[in-house]
Amino acid sequence: LGSFAVCWFHFYHYARILQMGEKRPSGSNTSNNKLTLLPKPQYMFKSVNRLWVKPTKESLQSFLKDETYRWTILRNLFIAPISEEVIFRACIIAPLLSSHKTNDDQSLSPTQICWIAPLFFGVAHLHHFYEQYRQLPLLRR
């Protein structure tokens, strides 16, 4: 849901910028120059085309033409995440399950382990957030 909201705001603000740049007649009334809540549909279509369709087409063309780029994309978007997830979960769930004893009230149940294991995965990747934060200009921190 969060990434959907970010994409929507990106398209929305780009469409608003396009609409604000529209040439208005010099004799128009200032009250009619106010922007509406939603941009006009043609600006939304332009924004989707510019921010999503065009880059997707260019990326697909590069993917089909360049073998090195193709393997890089396959590695970064498919092979690495799947293998990382499988290996990480195998390394985390096995020790957590070995701590499970049926007669001990302090041990974790398999259901609890299924909910806790992704938290370890997320904490292990917090360094990505920190790297992005460090790259922000000082005024935006």
Short mmCIF file of N, CA and C in Angstrom, two decimals:
data_model
loop_
_atom_site.label_atom_id
_atom_site.label_comp_id
_atom_site.label_asym_id
_atom_site.label_seq_id
_atom_site.Cartn_x
_atom_site.Cartn_y
_atom_site.Cartn_z
N LEU A 1 0.83 -1.19 0.00
CA LEU A 1 0.00 0.00 0.00
C LEU A 1 0.87 1.26 0.00
N GLY A 2 1.98 1.22 0.73
CA GLY A 2 2.85 2.38 0.81
C GLY A 2 3.48 2.72 -0.53
N SER A 3 3.95 1.68 -1.26
CA SER A 3 4.58 1.95 -2.55
C SER A 3 3.54 2.42 -3.56
N PHE A 4 2.29 1.93 -3.43
CA PHE A 4 1.23 2.41 -4.32
C PHE A 4 0.98 3.90 -4.08
N ALA A 5 0.96 4.31 -2.82
CA ALA A 5 0.74 5.71 -2.49
C ALA A 5 1.87 6.58 -3.03
N VAL A 6 3.10 6.11 -2.91
CA VAL A 6 4.23 6.88 -3.41
C VAL A 6 4.14 7.03 -4.93
N CYS A 7 3.79 5.94 -5.63
CA CYS A 7 3.65 6.01 -7.09
C CYS A 7 2.52 6.97 -7.47
N TRP A 8 1.40 6.89 -6.76
CA TRP A 8 0.28 7.77 -7.06
C TRP A 8 0.67 9.23 -6.88
N PHE A 9 1.33 9.57 -5.78
CA PHE A 9 1.74 10.95 -5.56
C PHE A 9 2.75 11.41 -6.61
N HIS A 10 3.62 10.52 -7.03
CA HIS A 10 4.59 10.87 -8.07
C HIS A 10 3.86 11.23 -9.37
N PHE A 11 2.92 10.38 -9.80
CA PHE A 11 2.15 10.67 -11.01
C PHE A 11 1.31 11.92 -10.85
N TYR A 12 0.67 12.03 -9.69
CA TYR A 12 -0.22 13.16 -9.42
C TYR A 12 0.54 14.49 -9.48
N HIS A 13 1.68 14.57 -8.82
CA HIS A 13 2.43 15.83 -8.79
C HIS A 13 3.04 16.15 -10.15
N TYR A 14 3.46 15.15 -10.88
CA TYR A 14 3.97 15.41 -12.22
C TYR A 14 2.85 15.95 -13.12
N ALA A 15 1.65 15.37 -13.00
CA ALA A 15 0.51 15.86 -13.79
C ALA A 15 0.15 17.28 -13.38
N ARG A 16 0.22 17.60 -12.09
CA ARG A 16 -0.08 18.96 -11.64
C ARG A 16 0.94 19.94 -12.20
N ILE A 17 2.22 19.54 -12.24
CA ILE A 17 3.26 20.40 -12.81
C ILE A 17 3.00 20.64 -14.29
N LEU A 18 2.60 19.58 -15.00
CA LEU A 18 2.27 19.75 -16.42
C LEU A 18 1.10 20.71 -16.60
N GLN A 19 0.09 20.56 -15.75
CA GLN A 19 -1.09 21.41 -15.86
C GLN A 19 -0.75 22.85 -15.49
N MET A 20 0.11 23.06 -14.51
CA MET A 20 0.49 24.42 -14.13
C MET A 20 1.27 25.10 -15.25
N GLY A 21 2.01 24.32 -16.03
CA GLY A 21 2.79 24.88 -17.12
C GLY A 21 1.98 25.18 -18.35
N GLU A 22 0.71 24.82 -18.32
CA GLU A 22 -0.16 25.06 -19.48
C GLU A 22 -0.28 26.57 -19.72
N LYS A 23 -0.19 26.98 -20.97
CA LYS A 23 -0.31 28.41 -21.32
C LYS A 23 -1.75 28.85 -21.12
N ARG A 24 -1.93 29.89 -20.35
CA ARG A 24 -3.27 30.44 -20.10
C ARG A 24 -3.42 31.73 -20.92
N PRO A 25 -4.61 32.01 -21.36
CA PRO A 25 -4.82 33.28 -22.07
C PRO A 25 -4.51 34.46 -21.16
N SER A 26 -3.92 35.50 -21.71
CA SER A 26 -3.48 36.64 -20.91
C SER A 26 -4.65 37.40 -20.29
N GLY A 27 -5.82 37.37 -20.88
CA GLY A 27 -6.95 38.12 -20.35
C GLY A 27 -7.86 37.28 -19.47
N SER A 28 -7.41 36.13 -19.03
CA SER A 28 -8.29 35.25 -18.26
C SER A 28 -8.45 35.76 -16.84
N ASN A 29 -9.55 35.40 -16.25
CA ASN A 29 -9.87 35.79 -14.88
C ASN A 29 -9.00 34.99 -13.91
N THR A 30 -8.48 35.63 -12.85
CA THR A 30 -7.60 34.94 -11.90
C THR A 30 -8.33 33.87 -11.11
N SER A 31 -9.64 34.02 -10.89
CA SER A 31 -10.38 33.01 -10.14
C SER A 31 -10.48 31.71 -10.94
N ASN A 32 -10.42 31.80 -12.27
CA ASN A 32 -10.48 30.60 -13.10
C ASN A 32 -9.12 29.93 -13.21
N ASN A 33 -8.06 30.57 -12.75
CA ASN A 33 -6.72 30.01 -12.87
C ASN A 33 -6.37 29.06 -11.73
N LYS A 34 -7.26 28.90 -10.75
CA LYS A 34 -6.98 28.00 -9.64
C LYS A 34 -6.94 26.56 -10.14
N LEU A 35 -6.02 25.80 -9.58
CA LEU A 35 -5.93 24.39 -9.94
C LEU A 35 -7.02 23.61 -9.23
N THR A 36 -7.59 22.66 -9.93
CA THR A 36 -8.59 21.80 -9.31
C THR A 36 -7.89 20.76 -8.45
N LEU A 37 -8.67 20.01 -7.69
CA LEU A 37 -8.11 18.99 -6.81
C LEU A 37 -7.37 17.93 -7.62
N LEU A 38 -7.98 17.50 -8.70
CA LEU A 38 -7.34 16.50 -9.57
C LEU A 38 -6.94 17.14 -10.89
N PRO A 39 -5.80 16.78 -11.41
CA PRO A 39 -5.41 17.30 -12.72
C PRO A 39 -6.32 16.77 -13.81
N LYS A 40 -6.31 17.44 -14.93
CA LYS A 40 -7.11 16.99 -16.06
C LYS A 40 -6.62 15.62 -16.51
N PRO A 41 -7.52 14.79 -17.05
CA PRO A 41 -7.12 13.43 -17.45
C PRO A 41 -5.98 13.40 -18.46
N GLN A 42 -5.94 14.37 -19.39
CA GLN A 42 -4.86 14.33 -20.39
C GLN A 42 -3.49 14.49 -19.73
N TYR A 43 -3.43 15.25 -18.63
CA TYR A 43 -2.15 15.42 -17.93
C TYR A 43 -1.81 14.17 -17.12
N MET A 44 -2.83 13.49 -16.60
CA MET A 44 -2.57 12.23 -15.91
C MET A 44 -2.03 11.20 -16.91
N PHE A 45 -2.61 11.14 -18.12
CA PHE A 45 -2.13 10.21 -19.14
C PHE A 45 -0.70 10.55 -19.55
N LYS A 46 -0.41 11.84 -19.72
CA LYS A 46 0.96 12.24 -20.06
C LYS A 46 1.93 11.85 -18.94
N SER A 47 1.50 12.05 -17.71
CA SER A 47 2.36 11.73 -16.58
C SER A 47 2.62 10.23 -16.50
N VAL A 48 1.61 9.40 -16.69
CA VAL A 48 1.80 7.94 -16.68
C VAL A 48 2.70 7.53 -17.83
N ASN A 49 2.50 8.14 -18.99
CA ASN A 49 3.34 7.81 -20.14
C ASN A 49 4.80 8.18 -19.89
N ARG A 50 5.01 9.36 -19.34
CA ARG A 50 6.38 9.85 -19.13
C ARG A 50 7.10 9.12 -18.00
N LEU A 51 6.37 8.82 -16.91
CA LEU A 51 7.01 8.27 -15.72
C LEU A 51 6.98 6.75 -15.64
N TRP A 52 6.12 6.09 -16.44
CA TRP A 52 6.04 4.64 -16.32
C TRP A 52 6.17 3.93 -17.66
N VAL A 53 5.36 4.31 -18.64
CA VAL A 53 5.34 3.59 -19.91
C VAL A 53 6.66 3.75 -20.66
N LYS A 54 7.12 4.99 -20.82
CA LYS A 54 8.35 5.22 -21.57
C LYS A 54 9.56 4.55 -20.92
N PRO A 55 9.81 4.73 -19.61
CA PRO A 55 10.94 4.03 -19.00
C PRO A 55 10.83 2.51 -19.06
N THR A 56 9.59 1.99 -18.96
CA THR A 56 9.41 0.54 -19.05
C THR A 56 9.77 0.03 -20.44
N LYS A 57 9.34 0.75 -21.46
CA LYS A 57 9.69 0.35 -22.83
C LYS A 57 11.20 0.41 -23.04
N GLU A 58 11.85 1.47 -22.57
CA GLU A 58 13.29 1.60 -22.74
C GLU A 58 14.03 0.49 -21.99
N SER A 59 13.56 0.17 -20.82
CA SER A 59 14.19 -0.90 -20.04
C SER A 59 14.00 -2.25 -20.71
N LEU A 60 12.82 -2.49 -21.26
CA LEU A 60 12.57 -3.75 -21.95
C LEU A 60 13.44 -3.86 -23.20
N GLN A 61 13.59 -2.77 -23.93
CA GLN A 61 14.46 -2.79 -25.11
C GLN A 61 15.90 -3.06 -24.72
N SER A 62 16.38 -2.45 -23.66
CA SER A 62 17.73 -2.71 -23.19
C SER A 62 17.87 -4.15 -22.73
N PHE A 63 16.86 -4.66 -22.08
CA PHE A 63 16.87 -6.04 -21.61
C PHE A 63 16.98 -7.01 -22.78
N LEU A 64 16.27 -6.72 -23.86
CA LEU A 64 16.29 -7.62 -25.01
C LEU A 64 17.57 -7.50 -25.83
N LYS A 65 18.17 -6.31 -25.86
CA LYS A 65 19.35 -6.09 -26.69
C LYS A 65 20.66 -6.50 -26.03
N ASP A 66 20.83 -6.15 -24.77
CA ASP A 66 22.12 -6.31 -24.11
C ASP A 66 22.11 -7.52 -23.18
N GLU A 67 22.95 -8.51 -23.48
CA GLU A 67 22.97 -9.74 -22.68
C GLU A 67 23.49 -9.49 -21.26
N THR A 68 24.48 -8.61 -21.13
CA THR A 68 25.02 -8.30 -19.81
C THR A 68 23.95 -7.66 -18.93
N TYR A 69 23.22 -6.72 -19.50
CA TYR A 69 22.14 -6.06 -18.77
C TYR A 69 21.06 -7.08 -18.40
N ARG A 70 20.77 -7.99 -19.31
CA ARG A 70 19.76 -9.02 -19.08
C ARG A 70 20.13 -9.86 -17.85
N TRP A 71 21.39 -10.31 -17.80
CA TRP A 71 21.82 -11.14 -16.67
C TRP A 71 21.86 -10.33 -15.37
N THR A 72 22.20 -9.06 -15.46
CA THR A 72 22.22 -8.22 -14.27
C THR A 72 20.81 -8.06 -13.71
N ILE A 73 19.86 -7.80 -14.58
CA ILE A 73 18.47 -7.65 -14.15
C ILE A 73 17.94 -8.96 -13.57
N LEU A 74 18.19 -10.06 -14.26
CA LEU A 74 17.73 -11.35 -13.74
C LEU A 74 18.34 -11.65 -12.37
N ARG A 75 19.62 -11.35 -12.22
CA ARG A 75 20.28 -11.59 -10.93
C ARG A 75 19.70 -10.70 -9.84
N ASN A 76 19.56 -9.39 -10.12
CA ASN A 76 19.13 -8.45 -9.09
C ASN A 76 17.66 -8.55 -8.73
N LEU A 77 16.81 -8.86 -9.71
CA LEU A 77 15.38 -8.83 -9.45
C LEU A 77 14.74 -10.19 -9.20
N PHE A 78 15.40 -11.27 -9.62
CA PHE A 78 14.78 -12.58 -9.46
C PHE A 78 15.64 -13.56 -8.66
N ILE A 79 16.84 -13.82 -9.13
CA ILE A 79 17.66 -14.85 -8.51
C ILE A 79 18.08 -14.46 -7.10
N ALA A 80 18.60 -13.26 -6.92
CA ALA A 80 19.10 -12.83 -5.60
C ALA A 80 17.98 -12.78 -4.55
N PRO A 81 16.84 -12.14 -4.82
CA PRO A 81 15.82 -12.10 -3.76
C PRO A 81 15.28 -13.47 -3.38
N ILE A 82 15.08 -14.34 -4.37
CA ILE A 82 14.54 -15.66 -4.05
C ILE A 82 15.55 -16.47 -3.26
N SER A 83 16.80 -16.50 -3.71
CA SER A 83 17.81 -17.28 -2.98
C SER A 83 18.07 -16.68 -1.60
N GLU A 84 18.08 -15.36 -1.51
CA GLU A 84 18.29 -14.72 -0.21
C GLU A 84 17.18 -15.08 0.76
N GLU A 85 15.97 -15.04 0.28
CA GLU A 85 14.82 -15.36 1.15
C GLU A 85 14.89 -16.82 1.61
N VAL A 86 15.15 -17.72 0.70
CA VAL A 86 15.19 -19.15 1.04
C VAL A 86 16.33 -19.43 2.01
N ILE A 87 17.51 -18.93 1.72
CA ILE A 87 18.67 -19.19 2.57
C ILE A 87 18.49 -18.53 3.94
N PHE A 88 18.03 -17.29 3.95
CA PHE A 88 17.88 -16.58 5.22
C PHE A 88 16.85 -17.29 6.10
N ARG A 89 15.73 -17.63 5.51
CA ARG A 89 14.69 -18.31 6.31
C ARG A 89 15.17 -19.66 6.80
N ALA A 90 15.92 -20.39 5.97
CA ALA A 90 16.43 -21.69 6.40
C ALA A 90 17.39 -21.53 7.57
N CYS A 91 18.19 -20.46 7.55
CA CYS A 91 19.16 -20.23 8.63
C CYS A 91 18.50 -19.70 9.90
N ILE A 92 17.36 -19.06 9.79
CA ILE A 92 16.69 -18.50 10.96
C ILE A 92 15.67 -19.46 11.55
N ILE A 93 14.87 -20.09 10.69
CA ILE A 93 13.78 -20.92 11.19
C ILE A 93 14.29 -22.19 11.86
N ALA A 94 15.35 -22.79 11.34
CA ALA A 94 15.85 -24.04 11.94
C ALA A 94 16.24 -23.85 13.41
N PRO A 95 17.05 -22.82 13.76
CA PRO A 95 17.37 -22.66 15.19
C PRO A 95 16.14 -22.30 16.04
N LEU A 96 15.24 -21.53 15.47
CA LEU A 96 14.04 -21.18 16.24
C LEU A 96 13.17 -22.40 16.49
N LEU A 97 13.04 -23.26 15.47
CA LEU A 97 12.25 -24.48 15.65
C LEU A 97 12.91 -25.45 16.63
N SER A 98 14.24 -25.47 16.65
CA SER A 98 14.91 -26.38 17.58
C SER A 98 14.71 -25.95 19.03
N SER A 99 14.36 -24.69 19.23
CA SER A 99 14.08 -24.23 20.59
C SER A 99 12.67 -24.60 21.04
N HIS A 100 11.86 -25.11 20.13
CA HIS A 100 10.47 -25.46 20.46
C HIS A 100 10.41 -26.79 21.19
N LYS A 101 9.87 -26.74 22.39
CA LYS A 101 9.66 -27.96 23.19
C LYS A 101 8.19 -27.95 23.61
N THR A 102 7.56 -29.07 23.51
CA THR A 102 6.13 -29.14 23.80
C THR A 102 5.81 -28.92 25.27
N ASN A 103 6.73 -29.24 26.16
CA ASN A 103 6.43 -29.12 27.59
C ASN A 103 6.90 -27.80 28.19
N ASP A 104 7.53 -26.94 27.42
CA ASP A 104 8.07 -25.69 27.94
C ASP A 104 7.17 -24.53 27.52
N ASP A 105 6.73 -23.73 28.52
CA ASP A 105 5.86 -22.59 28.22
C ASP A 105 6.63 -21.41 27.63
N GLN A 106 7.95 -21.36 27.80
CA GLN A 106 8.76 -20.26 27.32
C GLN A 106 9.17 -20.39 25.86
N SER A 107 9.00 -21.54 25.26
CA SER A 107 9.45 -21.73 23.87
C SER A 107 8.43 -21.15 22.90
N LEU A 108 8.88 -20.94 21.69
CA LEU A 108 8.02 -20.37 20.64
C LEU A 108 7.30 -21.48 19.89
N SER A 109 6.06 -21.24 19.56
CA SER A 109 5.32 -22.21 18.74
C SER A 109 5.69 -22.02 17.28
N PRO A 110 5.44 -23.01 16.43
CA PRO A 110 5.73 -22.84 15.00
C PRO A 110 4.99 -21.65 14.37
N THR A 111 3.79 -21.35 14.83
CA THR A 111 3.05 -20.19 14.32
C THR A 111 3.76 -18.89 14.69
N GLN A 112 4.23 -18.81 15.93
CA GLN A 112 4.95 -17.62 16.35
C GLN A 112 6.26 -17.47 15.57
N ILE A 113 6.91 -18.58 15.29
CA ILE A 113 8.16 -18.54 14.54
C ILE A 113 7.91 -18.03 13.12
N CYS A 114 6.79 -18.43 12.51
CA CYS A 114 6.46 -17.95 11.15
C CYS A 114 6.23 -16.45 11.13
N TRP A 115 5.79 -15.87 12.24
CA TRP A 115 5.58 -14.43 12.31
C TRP A 115 6.85 -13.68 12.72
N ILE A 116 7.72 -14.33 13.46
CA ILE A 116 8.93 -13.68 13.95
C ILE A 116 10.06 -13.69 12.92
N ALA A 117 10.17 -14.76 12.14
CA ALA A 117 11.28 -14.89 11.18
C ALA A 117 11.37 -13.72 10.20
N PRO A 118 10.27 -13.21 9.64
CA PRO A 118 10.39 -12.05 8.76
C PRO A 118 10.90 -10.79 9.46
N LEU A 119 10.69 -10.70 10.76
CA LEU A 119 11.21 -9.55 11.50
C LEU A 119 12.74 -9.56 11.51
N PHE A 120 13.33 -10.74 11.68
CA PHE A 120 14.78 -10.86 11.60
C PHE A 120 15.27 -10.45 10.21
N PHE A 121 14.53 -10.88 9.19
CA PHE A 121 14.88 -10.54 7.81
C PHE A 121 14.84 -9.03 7.61
N GLY A 122 13.81 -8.37 8.13
CA GLY A 122 13.69 -6.92 8.00
C GLY A 122 14.78 -6.18 8.76
N VAL A 123 15.07 -6.62 9.97
CA VAL A 123 16.12 -5.97 10.76
C VAL A 123 17.47 -6.12 10.07
N ALA A 124 17.69 -7.26 9.43
CA ALA A 124 18.96 -7.49 8.74
C ALA A 124 19.13 -6.57 7.54
N HIS A 125 18.04 -5.98 7.06
CA HIS A 125 18.10 -5.10 5.90
C HIS A 125 17.91 -3.63 6.24
N LEU A 126 17.96 -3.28 7.51
CA LEU A 126 17.83 -1.88 7.90
C LEU A 126 18.99 -1.02 7.40
N HIS A 127 20.12 -1.63 7.12
CA HIS A 127 21.26 -0.86 6.63
C HIS A 127 20.96 -0.18 5.29
N HIS A 128 20.04 -0.75 4.50
CA HIS A 128 19.65 -0.11 3.24
C HIS A 128 18.97 1.23 3.51
N PHE A 129 18.10 1.25 4.52
CA PHE A 129 17.43 2.50 4.90
C PHE A 129 18.46 3.52 5.37
N TYR A 130 19.41 3.08 6.17
CA TYR A 130 20.43 3.99 6.69
C TYR A 130 21.29 4.57 5.56
N GLU A 131 21.62 3.74 4.58
CA GLU A 131 22.40 4.23 3.44
C GLU A 131 21.63 5.29 2.66
N GLN A 132 20.35 5.06 2.45
CA GLN A 132 19.53 6.04 1.75
C GLN A 132 19.42 7.33 2.56
N TYR A 133 19.29 7.20 3.86
CA TYR A 133 19.19 8.37 4.73
C TYR A 133 20.48 9.20 4.68
N ARG A 134 21.61 8.54 4.67
CA ARG A 134 22.89 9.25 4.63
C ARG A 134 23.10 9.99 3.32
N GLN A 135 22.46 9.56 2.25
CA GLN A 135 22.62 10.21 0.96
C GLN A 135 21.73 11.43 0.80
N LEU A 136 20.79 11.64 1.71
CA LEU A 136 19.91 12.81 1.64
C LEU A 136 20.72 14.07 1.92
N PRO A 137 20.37 15.17 1.27
CA PRO A 137 21.03 16.44 1.62
C PRO A 137 20.70 16.82 3.07
N LEU A 138 21.54 17.61 3.69
CA LEU A 138 21.36 17.97 5.10
C LEU A 138 20.04 18.68 5.36
N LEU A 139 19.55 19.46 4.42
CA LEU A 139 18.30 20.20 4.63
C LEU A 139 17.09 19.30 4.69
N ARG A 140 17.14 18.13 4.03
CA ARG A 140 15.98 17.23 4.02
C ARG A 140 15.99 16.26 5.16
N ARG A 141 17.04 16.19 5.98
CA ARG A 141 17.09 15.23 7.09
C ARG A 141 16.28 15.68 8.25
#
